[in-house]
mmCIF file of C-alpha atoms in Angstrom:
data_model
loop_
_atom_site.group_PDB
_atom_site.id
_atom_site.type_symbol
_atom_site.label_atom_id
_atom_site.label_comp_id
_atom_site.label_asym_id
_atom_site.label_seq_id
_atom_site.Cartn_x
_atom_site.Cartn_y
_atom_site.Cartn_z
ATOM 1 C CA MET A 1 156.514 64.521 154.233
ATOM 2 C CA SER A 2 156.254 61.483 151.924
ATOM 3 C CA VAL A 3 152.457 61.344 152.455
ATOM 4 C CA PHE A 4 152.181 64.989 151.358
ATOM 5 C CA LYS A 5 154.252 64.356 148.191
ATOM 6 C CA SER A 6 152.160 61.292 147.386
ATOM 7 C CA SER A 7 148.925 63.321 147.653
ATOM 8 C CA ILE A 8 150.301 65.991 145.330
ATOM 9 C CA SER A 9 151.317 63.343 142.789
ATOM 10 C CA LYS A 10 147.855 61.787 142.858
ATOM 11 C CA LEU A 11 146.150 65.156 142.353
ATOM 12 C CA PHE A 12 148.514 65.949 139.469
ATOM 13 C CA PHE A 13 147.687 62.729 137.627
ATOM 14 C CA ILE A 14 143.932 63.197 138.216
ATOM 15 C CA ALA A 15 144.136 66.704 136.745
ATOM 16 C CA LEU A 16 146.030 65.428 133.690
ATOM 17 C CA ALA A 17 143.428 62.717 133.190
ATOM 18 C CA LEU A 18 140.574 65.220 133.349
ATOM 19 C CA ILE A 19 142.299 67.513 130.838
ATOM 20 C CA ALA A 20 142.963 64.630 128.480
ATOM 21 C CA PHE A 21 139.350 63.423 128.754
ATOM 22 C CA SER A 22 138.021 66.906 128.101
ATOM 23 C CA CYS A 23 140.236 67.396 125.024
ATOM 24 C CA GLU A 24 139.292 64.032 123.537
ATOM 25 C CA ASP A 25 135.600 64.712 124.049
ATOM 26 C CA ASN A 26 135.800 68.179 122.487
ATOM 27 C CA GLU A 27 137.822 67.002 119.472
ATOM 28 C CA SER A 28 135.324 64.220 118.796
ATOM 29 C CA GLY A 29 132.460 66.684 118.644
ATOM 30 C CA VAL A 30 130.430 64.592 121.050
ATOM 31 C CA ASP A 31 130.158 67.224 123.756
ATOM 32 C CA LEU A 32 130.087 70.852 122.647
ATOM 33 C CA ILE A 33 130.944 73.151 125.520
ATOM 34 C CA GLY A 34 128.985 76.377 125.816
ATOM 35 C CA LEU A 35 126.399 78.127 123.690
ATOM 36 C CA GLU A 36 126.737 77.587 119.950
ATOM 37 C CA ALA A 37 124.299 78.203 117.065
ATOM 38 C CA ARG A 38 124.432 75.718 114.215
ATOM 39 C CA PHE A 39 122.107 74.154 111.611
ATOM 40 C CA THR A 40 122.119 71.873 108.581
ATOM 41 C CA THR A 41 119.814 71.965 105.556
ATOM 42 C CA GLU A 42 117.943 69.426 103.436
ATOM 43 C CA PHE A 43 116.557 70.420 100.019
ATOM 44 C CA ASN A 44 113.479 69.056 98.229
ATOM 45 C CA GLN A 45 112.971 71.094 95.072
ATOM 46 C CA ARG A 46 112.363 74.625 96.410
ATOM 47 C CA THR A 47 111.472 73.482 99.944
ATOM 48 C CA VAL A 48 114.225 73.636 102.571
ATOM 49 C CA SER A 49 114.116 71.773 105.903
ATOM 50 C CA PHE A 50 116.317 73.369 108.564
ATOM 51 C CA ASN A 51 117.779 70.972 111.131
ATOM 52 C CA ASN A 52 118.756 72.864 114.284
ATOM 53 C CA ILE A 53 121.867 71.342 115.929
ATOM 54 C CA SER A 54 122.657 74.253 118.254
ATOM 55 C CA ASN A 55 124.193 73.547 121.650
ATOM 56 C CA ALA A 56 123.052 74.782 125.068
ATOM 57 C CA ALA A 57 120.304 77.026 123.624
ATOM 58 C CA THR A 58 116.718 77.410 124.795
ATOM 59 C CA SER A 59 115.229 79.745 122.175
ATOM 60 C CA TYR A 60 115.855 80.652 118.547
ATOM 61 C CA ILE A 61 115.244 83.329 115.929
ATOM 62 C CA TRP A 62 115.608 82.451 112.252
ATOM 63 C CA ASP A 63 116.102 85.033 109.502
ATOM 64 C CA PHE A 64 115.308 83.296 106.209
ATOM 65 C CA GLY A 65 116.976 85.940 104.070
ATOM 66 C CA ASP A 66 113.792 86.936 102.246
ATOM 67 C CA GLY A 67 112.274 89.250 104.813
ATOM 68 C CA THR A 68 110.573 86.498 106.836
ATOM 69 C CA ASN A 69 111.578 84.870 110.129
ATOM 70 C CA SER A 70 110.554 82.177 112.600
ATOM 71 C CA THR A 71 111.043 81.127 116.217
ATOM 72 C CA LEU A 72 110.459 77.426 115.549
ATOM 73 C CA GLU A 73 113.251 75.056 116.461
ATOM 74 C CA ASN A 74 113.284 73.175 113.133
ATOM 75 C CA PRO A 75 111.353 75.179 110.516
ATOM 76 C CA VAL A 76 110.537 74.247 106.913
ATOM 77 C CA LYS A 77 110.515 76.959 104.253
ATOM 78 C CA THR A 78 109.593 77.094 100.551
ATOM 79 C CA TYR A 79 111.562 79.599 98.482
ATOM 80 C CA GLU A 80 111.361 81.208 95.082
ATOM 81 C CA ASN A 81 114.416 80.798 92.888
ATOM 82 C CA GLY A 82 117.287 82.998 94.076
ATOM 83 C CA THR A 83 120.259 83.247 96.446
ATOM 84 C CA TYR A 84 119.610 83.580 100.186
ATOM 85 C CA THR A 85 121.646 84.026 103.359
ATOM 86 C CA VAL A 86 119.895 82.389 106.309
ATOM 87 C CA SER A 87 120.952 83.169 109.880
ATOM 88 C CA LEU A 88 120.079 81.420 113.134
ATOM 89 C CA SER A 89 120.443 83.261 116.438
ATOM 90 C CA ALA A 90 120.447 80.939 119.443
ATOM 91 C CA TYR A 91 119.862 82.142 123.033
ATOM 92 C CA ASN A 92 120.289 80.578 126.476
ATOM 93 C CA ASP A 93 118.457 81.339 129.719
ATOM 94 C CA SER A 94 121.149 83.829 130.759
ATOM 95 C CA GLY A 95 120.460 86.023 127.736
ATOM 96 C CA ASP A 96 123.658 85.090 125.936
ATOM 97 C CA SER A 97 123.435 84.567 122.178
ATOM 98 C CA ASP A 98 125.358 83.121 119.260
ATOM 99 C CA THR A 99 124.638 83.433 115.521
ATOM 100 C CA PHE A 100 125.351 81.106 112.636
ATOM 101 C CA GLU A 101 124.582 81.797 108.968
ATOM 102 C CA LYS A 102 124.690 79.929 105.685
ATOM 103 C CA MET A 103 124.206 81.038 102.068
ATOM 104 C CA PHE A 104 122.614 78.864 99.375
ATOM 105 C CA THR A 105 121.041 79.200 95.927
ATOM 106 C CA ILE A 106 117.662 77.826 94.814
ATOM 107 C CA ASP A 107 117.557 77.179 91.067
ATOM 108 C CA VAL A 108 114.716 74.782 90.279
ATOM 109 C CA ALA A 109 112.645 74.696 87.100
ATOM 110 C CA ILE A 110 109.136 75.989 87.776
ATOM 111 C CA CYS A 111 106.052 75.205 85.712
ATOM 112 C CA ASP A 112 103.945 78.021 84.281
ATOM 113 C CA ASP A 113 100.594 78.639 85.949
ATOM 114 C CA GLU A 114 97.585 78.526 83.650
ATOM 115 C CA ILE A 115 96.386 82.064 82.966
ATOM 116 C CA ALA A 116 93.225 81.477 80.903
ATOM 117 C CA GLU A 117 90.587 78.826 80.303
ATOM 118 C CA ASN A 118 87.240 78.412 78.563
ATOM 119 C CA ILE A 119 85.287 75.184 78.985
ATOM 120 C CA ASP A 120 81.909 76.493 77.755
ATOM 121 C CA PRO A 121 81.300 77.006 73.995
ATOM 122 C CA ALA A 122 78.788 79.724 74.871
ATOM 123 C CA ASN A 123 81.801 81.901 75.741
ATOM 124 C CA GLY A 124 83.726 81.225 72.529
ATOM 125 C CA ASN A 125 86.192 78.597 71.337
ATOM 126 C CA LEU A 126 87.258 75.911 73.791
ATOM 127 C CA ASN A 127 90.548 76.526 75.571
ATOM 128 C CA TRP A 128 90.820 73.616 77.987
ATOM 129 C CA THR A 129 93.926 74.188 80.109
ATOM 130 C CA PHE A 130 92.904 72.576 83.435
ATOM 131 C CA MET A 131 93.322 75.884 85.190
ATOM 132 C CA SER A 132 90.202 75.046 87.210
ATOM 133 C CA THR A 133 90.904 72.288 89.741
ATOM 134 C CA ASP A 134 87.518 72.454 91.500
ATOM 135 C CA GLY A 135 86.121 69.604 89.383
ATOM 136 C CA SER A 136 84.423 71.697 86.710
ATOM 137 C CA ALA A 137 87.182 71.029 84.155
ATOM 138 C CA THR A 138 87.791 67.382 85.090
ATOM 139 C CA PHE A 139 86.990 64.686 82.541
ATOM 140 C CA ASP A 140 85.123 61.699 83.959
ATOM 141 C CA ALA A 141 86.902 58.365 83.573
ATOM 142 C CA PHE A 142 84.795 55.332 82.615
ATOM 143 C CA GLY A 143 85.532 51.646 82.132
ATOM 144 C CA ASN A 144 87.679 51.318 85.270
ATOM 145 C CA ILE A 145 90.624 53.457 84.183
ATOM 146 C CA GLY A 146 92.305 56.134 86.265
ATOM 147 C CA GLY A 147 91.851 59.802 85.464
ATOM 148 C CA SER A 148 92.662 63.014 87.340
ATOM 149 C CA ILE A 149 94.246 66.463 87.079
ATOM 150 C CA VAL A 150 97.902 66.235 88.162
ATOM 151 C CA THR A 151 101.125 68.220 88.021
ATOM 152 C CA ASN A 152 102.812 68.170 84.629
ATOM 153 C CA PRO A 153 105.458 65.378 84.770
ATOM 154 C CA ASN A 154 107.631 67.028 82.112
ATOM 155 C CA PHE A 155 107.359 70.819 82.203
ATOM 156 C CA GLU A 156 111.089 71.592 82.076
ATOM 157 C CA GLU A 157 111.412 71.327 78.327
ATOM 158 C CA GLY A 158 109.393 71.014 75.155
ATOM 159 C CA ILE A 159 106.097 72.557 74.091
ATOM 160 C CA ASN A 160 104.145 72.248 77.334
ATOM 161 C CA THR A 161 105.484 74.082 80.389
ATOM 162 C CA SER A 162 102.107 74.519 82.133
ATOM 163 C CA CYS A 163 101.517 73.180 85.646
ATOM 164 C CA ASN A 164 98.236 71.267 85.384
ATOM 165 C CA VAL A 165 97.551 68.386 83.010
ATOM 166 C CA TYR A 166 95.200 65.401 82.899
ATOM 167 C CA LYS A 167 96.554 61.930 83.682
ATOM 168 C CA TYR A 168 94.952 58.991 81.840
ATOM 169 C CA GLU A 169 95.954 55.580 83.225
ATOM 170 C CA LYS A 170 94.861 52.300 81.644
ATOM 171 C CA ILE A 171 94.849 50.341 84.876
ATOM 172 C CA SER A 172 95.431 46.626 84.389
ATOM 173 C CA GLY A 173 92.116 44.842 84.006
ATOM 174 C CA CYS A 174 90.120 47.874 82.846
ATOM 175 C CA GLU A 175 87.574 47.600 80.035
ATOM 176 C CA THR A 176 88.894 47.798 76.468
ATOM 177 C CA TRP A 177 86.237 50.438 75.693
ATOM 178 C CA SER A 178 87.369 52.652 78.574
ATOM 179 C CA GLY A 179 88.030 56.360 78.129
ATOM 180 C CA VAL A 180 87.302 59.780 79.597
ATOM 181 C CA GLY A 181 84.532 62.192 78.759
ATOM 182 C CA ILE A 182 82.742 65.357 79.760
ATOM 183 C CA ALA A 183 79.398 66.988 79.017
ATOM 184 C CA LEU A 184 79.747 70.603 77.882
ATOM 185 C CA ASN A 185 77.490 73.245 79.358
ATOM 186 C CA THR A 186 76.565 74.341 75.825
ATOM 187 C CA ALA A 187 76.541 72.252 72.669
ATOM 188 C CA MET A 188 78.896 73.075 69.780
ATOM 189 C CA ASP A 189 76.758 73.792 66.710
ATOM 190 C CA PHE A 190 78.468 72.491 63.566
ATOM 191 C CA THR A 191 75.636 73.747 61.382
ATOM 192 C CA ASP A 192 76.833 77.294 62.130
ATOM 193 C CA ALA A 193 79.361 78.421 59.535
ATOM 194 C CA ASN A 194 81.074 80.530 62.210
ATOM 195 C CA THR A 195 81.886 77.507 64.386
ATOM 196 C CA ASP A 196 85.578 76.569 64.307
ATOM 197 C CA LYS A 197 86.018 72.833 63.813
ATOM 198 C CA VAL A 198 89.734 72.122 64.234
ATOM 199 C CA PHE A 199 90.915 70.945 67.652
ATOM 200 C CA LYS A 200 94.481 70.699 68.858
ATOM 201 C CA MET A 201 95.550 68.755 71.932
ATOM 202 C CA LYS A 202 98.917 68.264 73.615
ATOM 203 C CA VAL A 203 99.656 64.674 74.604
ATOM 204 C CA LEU A 204 102.428 62.738 76.331
ATOM 205 C CA ALA A 205 102.883 58.965 76.266
ATOM 206 C CA GLU A 206 104.836 57.627 79.218
ATOM 207 C CA ASN A 207 105.612 54.116 77.976
ATOM 208 C CA GLN A 208 103.532 53.183 74.892
ATOM 209 C CA LEU A 209 103.019 54.787 71.475
ATOM 210 C CA THR A 210 99.379 54.705 70.420
ATOM 211 C CA ASP A 211 96.512 56.377 68.591
ATOM 212 C CA VAL A 212 94.370 59.018 70.255
ATOM 213 C CA THR A 213 90.678 59.344 69.400
ATOM 214 C CA LEU A 214 88.729 62.565 69.873
ATOM 215 C CA ARG A 215 85.009 61.786 69.661
ATOM 216 C CA LEU A 216 82.170 64.314 69.637
ATOM 217 C CA GLU A 217 78.680 63.050 70.525
ATOM 218 C CA ARG A 218 75.278 64.705 70.417
ATOM 219 C CA LEU A 219 74.659 64.000 74.094
ATOM 220 C CA PRO A 220 76.293 61.811 76.751
ATOM 221 C CA PHE A 221 75.561 58.076 76.635
ATOM 222 C CA PRO A 222 73.107 56.637 75.685
ATOM 223 C CA ASP A 223 71.873 59.463 73.389
ATOM 224 C CA THR A 224 75.169 59.745 71.543
ATOM 225 C CA GLU A 225 74.140 59.873 67.879
ATOM 226 C CA PRO A 226 74.917 61.551 65.633
ATOM 227 C CA SER A 227 78.613 61.443 66.524
ATOM 228 C CA GLN A 228 81.889 62.303 64.844
ATOM 229 C CA GLU A 229 85.439 61.220 65.635
ATOM 230 C CA ARG A 230 88.964 61.796 64.441
ATOM 231 C CA ILE A 231 92.163 59.853 65.165
ATOM 232 C CA ALA A 232 95.753 61.075 65.494
ATOM 233 C CA SER A 233 98.923 59.185 66.439
ATOM 234 C CA ILE A 234 101.501 59.692 69.178
ATOM 235 C CA THR A 235 104.934 59.224 67.615
ATOM 236 C CA GLN A 236 107.343 59.833 70.507
ATOM 237 C CA LEU A 237 107.678 58.679 74.103
ATOM 238 C CA GLY A 238 108.262 60.837 77.156
ATOM 239 C CA GLU A 239 107.818 64.141 75.323
ATOM 240 C CA TRP A 240 104.872 66.430 74.766
ATOM 241 C CA GLN A 241 103.629 66.697 71.208
ATOM 242 C CA GLU A 242 100.622 68.439 69.698
ATOM 243 C CA LEU A 243 98.015 66.467 67.764
ATOM 244 C CA THR A 244 95.412 67.923 65.390
ATOM 245 C CA PHE A 245 91.839 66.679 64.977
ATOM 246 C CA ASP A 246 90.151 68.261 61.948
ATOM 247 C CA PHE A 247 86.336 68.186 61.779
ATOM 248 C CA SER A 248 86.128 70.942 59.160
ATOM 249 C CA GLY A 249 84.229 68.687 56.731
ATOM 250 C CA VAL A 250 81.354 68.232 59.202
ATOM 251 C CA ASN A 251 78.493 70.651 58.595
ATOM 252 C CA THR A 252 75.687 68.971 60.492
ATOM 253 C CA GLY A 253 74.835 68.223 64.103
ATOM 254 C CA THR A 254 75.274 69.707 67.527
ATOM 255 C CA TYR A 255 77.702 68.140 69.973
ATOM 256 C CA LYS A 256 77.615 68.412 73.739
ATOM 257 C CA SER A 257 79.690 65.388 74.758
ATOM 258 C CA VAL A 258 83.484 65.157 74.308
ATOM 259 C CA ILE A 259 85.174 61.754 74.613
ATOM 260 C CA ILE A 260 88.910 60.973 74.515
ATOM 261 C CA TYR A 261 90.414 57.517 74.050
ATOM 262 C CA PHE A 262 94.026 56.361 74.271
ATOM 263 C CA GLU A 263 94.670 52.805 72.999
ATOM 264 C CA ARG A 264 90.990 52.400 72.179
ATOM 265 C CA ASN A 265 89.783 48.775 72.156
ATOM 266 C CA ALA A 266 93.199 47.516 73.309
ATOM 267 C CA PRO A 267 93.888 45.455 76.447
ATOM 268 C CA CYS A 268 94.636 47.416 79.609
ATOM 269 C CA ASP A 269 98.153 46.821 80.936
ATOM 270 C CA GLY A 270 98.963 49.880 83.023
ATOM 271 C CA ASP A 271 100.023 52.307 80.295
ATOM 272 C CA VAL A 272 99.985 55.985 81.321
ATOM 273 C CA TYR A 273 99.210 59.008 79.156
ATOM 274 C CA TYR A 274 98.701 62.725 79.732
ATOM 275 C CA PHE A 275 96.804 65.377 77.781
ATOM 276 C CA ASP A 276 96.437 69.144 78.042
ATOM 277 C CA ASP A 277 95.488 72.333 76.195
ATOM 278 C CA ILE A 278 92.511 71.258 74.090
ATOM 279 C CA ILE A 279 92.220 74.255 71.794
ATOM 280 C CA GLN A 280 89.412 74.887 69.287
ATOM 281 C CA GLU A 281 90.465 77.024 66.348
#
């Protein structure tokens, strides 16, 4: 009789231990019991990375709240601005399912796409917006500086909300005569009274105020003469401003080469500038 009571006591304590272990494990969140759908989100601008932390599931269906879906385990999705409810349905091999959903709002400033561009005087006044990213609108950097079309670093406020701009970087050690230039498909004829000779250009100085030179040459180097140039000054840092270059007093010459200098003839120490929207009017 005592052996029987002892066995019952041992079984009782084992059962209590198992219950206690199970409760501790469940409360800690270490071991989720049964099928459960769950996910977390990480935001990078308008791109959302979904981290699937579902338990005991073998397949998934995502509803991204914008009419699209996915069966990937950990999808990445880029949204337009707006409010979305995303749901994840998780399934196991027995056909059971569980659904989890989360609502969030995307409200990120978006640059304005370029809608027009003219880089050939044969088609009218220049309107250089860097809408074309195939290389046709890209100025060529010379003198060991950096130059390329990039995303506007400050489109959220001010006078330039467009997406594409040109980055001009005076890399340390570059030549003091460095700059960027491009050969037009058709020369601008300043002998023609109908030719507009005022040019406006938006500029942004990242870390150094300076003068900007707009130079017009007959042909690309070495057949540059006759040439004309005008200088305007950047007066504020970190903000777009519009400069004007007035050639209205020039009534001679044709000009097929356009050159732009920032910090002309100054040592190169890594200063960065941007320009955009070269408008002839």
